[in-house]
Amino acid sequence: MPAGSPMEKSYFATLLALIVHQIDAAYWHEWELFHLPGGVQGYLLFNLLALPVVLLGYRHVLLGSPQARVYARVCAALGIGTFLIHAGFAGAGERSFHLPLSMAVIGACLLAGLWLGWRSWRPAPCAP
């Protein structure tokens, strides 16, 4: 995939929304919401394991590697899943992530994730 391709743009948008959400999640103590063992240390460990995967995926997309679509689908699922999980918590009465920008970032995770998921299933354009 050439730089600036639709998949590169949609992956970047999803990755950015997810990273901003993780920053916001630190404010809301998301580890307490999920009852992560180890508290903030478990939250940091999760991010130390998850972020390299999605960053490596972005590299695969930029280089147009055969694995790019798999990484794109994983990243898309994370974006969509982030929205669905938080929508479920909100529906159950959870009051965290209720500020306008927090909700906008979670919405951006959904929209960007759907865009990326759609791009990852479309056939790659033929090279000229």
PDB file of C-alpha atoms in Angstrom:
ATOM      1  CA  MET A   1       0.000   0.000   0.000  1.00  0.00           C
ATOM      2  CA  PRO A   2       1.484   3.323  -0.941  1.00  0.00           C
ATOM      3  CA  ALA A   3       1.725   6.026   1.710  1.00  0.00           C
ATOM      4  CA  GLY A   4      -1.444   8.069   1.654  1.00  0.00           C
ATOM      5  CA  SER A   5      -3.533   5.084   0.561  1.00  0.00           C
ATOM      6  CA  PRO A   6      -7.059   4.794   1.958  1.00  0.00           C
ATOM      7  CA  MET A   7      -5.967   1.923   4.218  1.00  0.00           C
ATOM      8  CA  GLU A   8      -3.010   3.931   5.531  1.00  0.00           C
ATOM      9  CA  LYS A   9      -5.285   6.893   6.293  1.00  0.00           C
ATOM     10  CA  SER A  10      -7.950   4.781   7.978  1.00  0.00           C
ATOM     11  CA  TYR A  11      -5.351   2.833   9.997  1.00  0.00           C
ATOM     12  CA  PHE A  12      -3.764   6.097  11.152  1.00  0.00           C
ATOM     13  CA  ALA A  13      -7.164   7.504  12.153  1.00  0.00           C
ATOM     14  CA  THR A  14      -8.045   4.366  14.119  1.00  0.00           C
ATOM     15  CA  LEU A  15      -4.619   4.181  15.750  1.00  0.00           C
ATOM     16  CA  LEU A  16      -4.797   7.845  16.741  1.00  0.00           C
ATOM     17  CA  ALA A  17      -8.296   7.461  18.223  1.00  0.00           C
ATOM     18  CA  LEU A  18      -7.198   4.394  20.197  1.00  0.00           C
ATOM     19  CA  ILE A  19      -4.076   6.104  21.565  1.00  0.00           C
ATOM     20  CA  VAL A  20      -6.014   9.220  22.572  1.00  0.00           C
ATOM     21  CA  HIS A  21      -8.603   6.962  24.208  1.00  0.00           C
ATOM     22  CA  GLN A  22      -5.876   5.228  26.222  1.00  0.00           C
ATOM     23  CA  ILE A  23      -4.627   8.624  27.413  1.00  0.00           C
ATOM     24  CA  ASP A  24      -8.182   9.549  28.418  1.00  0.00           C
ATOM     25  CA  ALA A  25      -8.602   6.110  30.018  1.00  0.00           C
ATOM     26  CA  ALA A  26      -5.721   6.880  32.370  1.00  0.00           C
ATOM     27  CA  TYR A  27      -7.649   9.902  33.624  1.00  0.00           C
ATOM     28  CA  TRP A  28     -10.765   7.793  34.228  1.00  0.00           C
ATOM     29  CA  HIS A  29      -8.792   4.955  35.908  1.00  0.00           C
ATOM     30  CA  GLU A  30     -10.007   2.440  33.364  1.00  0.00           C
ATOM     31  CA  TRP A  31      -8.151  -0.343  35.188  1.00  0.00           C
ATOM     32  CA  GLU A  32     -10.725   0.004  37.974  1.00  0.00           C
ATOM     33  CA  LEU A  33     -13.606  -0.243  35.495  1.00  0.00           C
ATOM     34  CA  PHE A  34     -12.185  -3.517  34.145  1.00  0.00           C
ATOM     35  CA  HIS A  35     -10.944  -4.738  37.542  1.00  0.00           C
ATOM     36  CA  LEU A  36      -7.500  -5.320  36.047  1.00  0.00           C
ATOM     37  CA  PRO A  37      -5.162  -7.157  38.372  1.00  0.00           C
ATOM     38  CA  GLY A  38      -2.311  -4.932  39.450  1.00  0.00           C
ATOM     39  CA  GLY A  39      -4.261  -1.681  39.090  1.00  0.00           C
ATOM     40  CA  VAL A  40      -2.419   0.957  37.122  1.00  0.00           C
ATOM     41  CA  GLN A  41       0.545  -1.405  36.724  1.00  0.00           C
ATOM     42  CA  GLY A  42      -1.705  -3.929  34.936  1.00  0.00           C
ATOM     43  CA  TYR A  43      -3.044  -1.116  32.762  1.00  0.00           C
ATOM     44  CA  LEU A  44       0.484  -0.069  31.811  1.00  0.00           C
ATOM     45  CA  LEU A  45       1.447  -3.680  31.092  1.00  0.00           C
ATOM     46  CA  PHE A  46      -1.583  -4.045  28.816  1.00  0.00           C
ATOM     47  CA  ASN A  47      -0.518  -0.930  26.895  1.00  0.00           C
ATOM     48  CA  LEU A  48       3.106  -2.085  26.725  1.00  0.00           C
ATOM     49  CA  LEU A  49       1.860  -5.274  25.041  1.00  0.00           C
ATOM     50  CA  ALA A  50      -0.925  -3.832  22.864  1.00  0.00           C
ATOM     51  CA  LEU A  51       0.686  -0.668  21.496  1.00  0.00           C
ATOM     52  CA  PRO A  52       3.638  -2.399  19.807  1.00  0.00           C
ATOM     53  CA  VAL A  53       1.209  -4.699  17.987  1.00  0.00           C
ATOM     54  CA  VAL A  54      -0.860  -1.870  16.491  1.00  0.00           C
ATOM     55  CA  LEU A  55       2.264   0.198  15.749  1.00  0.00           C
ATOM     56  CA  LEU A  56       3.856  -2.785  14.004  1.00  0.00           C
ATOM     57  CA  GLY A  57       0.618  -3.167  12.075  1.00  0.00           C
ATOM     58  CA  TYR A  58       0.854   0.421  10.908  1.00  0.00           C
ATOM     59  CA  ARG A  59       4.355  -0.302   9.630  1.00  0.00           C
ATOM     60  CA  HIS A  60       3.017  -3.315   7.701  1.00  0.00           C
ATOM     61  CA  VAL A  61       0.315  -1.124   6.152  1.00  0.00           C
ATOM     62  CA  LEU A  62       2.846   1.538   5.153  1.00  0.00           C
ATOM     63  CA  LEU A  63       5.123  -1.079   3.578  1.00  0.00           C
ATOM     64  CA  GLY A  64       2.235  -2.905   1.907  1.00  0.00           C
ATOM     65  CA  SER A  65       3.259  -6.242   3.376  1.00  0.00           C
ATOM     66  CA  PRO A  66       1.099  -9.364   2.942  1.00  0.00           C
ATOM     67  CA  GLN A  67       0.193  -9.176   6.657  1.00  0.00           C
ATOM     68  CA  ALA A  68      -1.127  -5.586   6.408  1.00  0.00           C
ATOM     69  CA  ARG A  69      -4.772  -6.611   6.040  1.00  0.00           C
ATOM     70  CA  VAL A  70      -4.621  -8.903   9.082  1.00  0.00           C
ATOM     71  CA  TYR A  71      -3.151  -6.123  11.237  1.00  0.00           C
ATOM     72  CA  ALA A  72      -5.732  -3.693   9.836  1.00  0.00           C
ATOM     73  CA  ARG A  73      -8.558  -6.026  10.834  1.00  0.00           C
ATOM     74  CA  VAL A  74      -7.122  -6.391  14.341  1.00  0.00           C
ATOM     75  CA  CYS A  75      -6.832  -2.608  14.711  1.00  0.00           C
ATOM     76  CA  ALA A  76     -10.349  -2.129  13.307  1.00  0.00           C
ATOM     77  CA  ALA A  77     -11.712  -4.677  15.780  1.00  0.00           C
ATOM     78  CA  LEU A  78     -10.008  -2.822  18.637  1.00  0.00           C
ATOM     79  CA  GLY A  79     -11.615   0.451  17.550  1.00  0.00           C
ATOM     80  CA  ILE A  80     -15.074  -1.047  17.168  1.00  0.00           C
ATOM     81  CA  GLY A  81     -14.670  -3.084  20.352  1.00  0.00           C
ATOM     82  CA  THR A  82     -13.664  -0.004  22.321  1.00  0.00           C
ATOM     83  CA  PHE A  83     -16.918   1.661  21.357  1.00  0.00           C
ATOM     84  CA  LEU A  84     -19.057  -1.406  22.045  1.00  0.00           C
ATOM     85  CA  ILE A  85     -17.504  -2.029  25.468  1.00  0.00           C
ATOM     86  CA  HIS A  86     -17.943   1.578  26.562  1.00  0.00           C
ATOM     87  CA  ALA A  87     -21.468   1.743  25.143  1.00  0.00           C
ATOM     88  CA  GLY A  88     -22.280  -1.313  27.224  1.00  0.00           C
ATOM     89  CA  PHE A  89     -20.830   0.269  30.354  1.00  0.00           C
ATOM     90  CA  ALA A  90     -22.730   3.497  29.663  1.00  0.00           C
ATOM     91  CA  GLY A  91     -25.938   1.545  29.135  1.00  0.00           C
ATOM     92  CA  ALA A  92     -25.370  -0.133  32.496  1.00  0.00           C
ATOM     93  CA  GLY A  93     -25.126   3.288  34.171  1.00  0.00           C
ATOM     94  CA  GLU A  94     -21.345   3.734  34.360  1.00  0.00           C
ATOM     95  CA  ARG A  95     -20.552   7.447  34.681  1.00  0.00           C
ATOM     96  CA  SER A  96     -16.931   7.486  33.532  1.00  0.00           C
ATOM     97  CA  PHE A  97     -16.072   8.711  30.024  1.00  0.00           C
ATOM     98  CA  HIS A  98     -19.129  10.992  30.070  1.00  0.00           C
ATOM     99  CA  LEU A  99     -17.360  14.247  29.138  1.00  0.00           C
ATOM    100  CA  PRO A 100     -17.962  15.457  25.566  1.00  0.00           C
ATOM    101  CA  LEU A 101     -14.427  14.864  24.297  1.00  0.00           C
ATOM    102  CA  SER A 102     -14.237  11.459  25.981  1.00  0.00           C
ATOM    103  CA  MET A 103     -17.440  10.455  24.190  1.00  0.00           C
ATOM    104  CA  ALA A 104     -16.194  11.977  20.924  1.00  0.00           C
ATOM    105  CA  VAL A 105     -12.959   9.963  21.097  1.00  0.00           C
ATOM    106  CA  ILE A 106     -14.897   6.753  21.751  1.00  0.00           C
ATOM    107  CA  GLY A 107     -17.165   7.619  18.813  1.00  0.00           C
ATOM    108  CA  ALA A 108     -14.068   8.272  16.694  1.00  0.00           C
ATOM    109  CA  CYS A 109     -12.802   4.790  17.619  1.00  0.00           C
ATOM    110  CA  LEU A 110     -16.016   3.347  16.167  1.00  0.00           C
ATOM    111  CA  LEU A 111     -16.082   5.442  13.005  1.00  0.00           C
ATOM    112  CA  ALA A 112     -12.389   5.005  12.241  1.00  0.00           C
ATOM    113  CA  GLY A 113     -12.584   1.295  13.084  1.00  0.00           C
ATOM    114  CA  LEU A 114     -15.522   0.813  10.699  1.00  0.00           C
ATOM    115  CA  TRP A 115     -13.679   2.745   7.978  1.00  0.00           C
ATOM    116  CA  LEU A 116     -10.531   0.663   8.482  1.00  0.00           C
ATOM    117  CA  GLY A 117     -12.485  -2.580   8.610  1.00  0.00           C
ATOM    118  CA  TRP A 118     -14.209  -1.685   5.360  1.00  0.00           C
ATOM    119  CA  ARG A 119     -10.883  -0.766   3.724  1.00  0.00           C
ATOM    120  CA  SER A 120      -9.254  -3.991   4.917  1.00  0.00           C
ATOM    121  CA  TRP A 121     -11.832  -6.147   3.107  1.00  0.00           C
ATOM    122  CA  ARG A 122     -11.754  -4.210  -0.189  1.00  0.00           C
ATOM    123  CA  PRO A 123      -9.487  -5.556  -2.913  1.00  0.00           C
ATOM    124  CA  ALA A 124      -6.189  -3.730  -3.243  1.00  0.00           C
ATOM    125  CA  PRO A 125      -6.030  -1.426  -6.263  1.00  0.00           C
ATOM    126  CA  CYS A 126      -3.970  -2.725  -9.149  1.00  0.00           C
ATOM    127  CA  ALA A 127      -0.602  -1.095  -9.664  1.00  0.00           C
ATOM    128  CA  PRO A 128      -0.312   0.924 -12.894  1.00  0.00           C
TER     129      PRO A 128
END
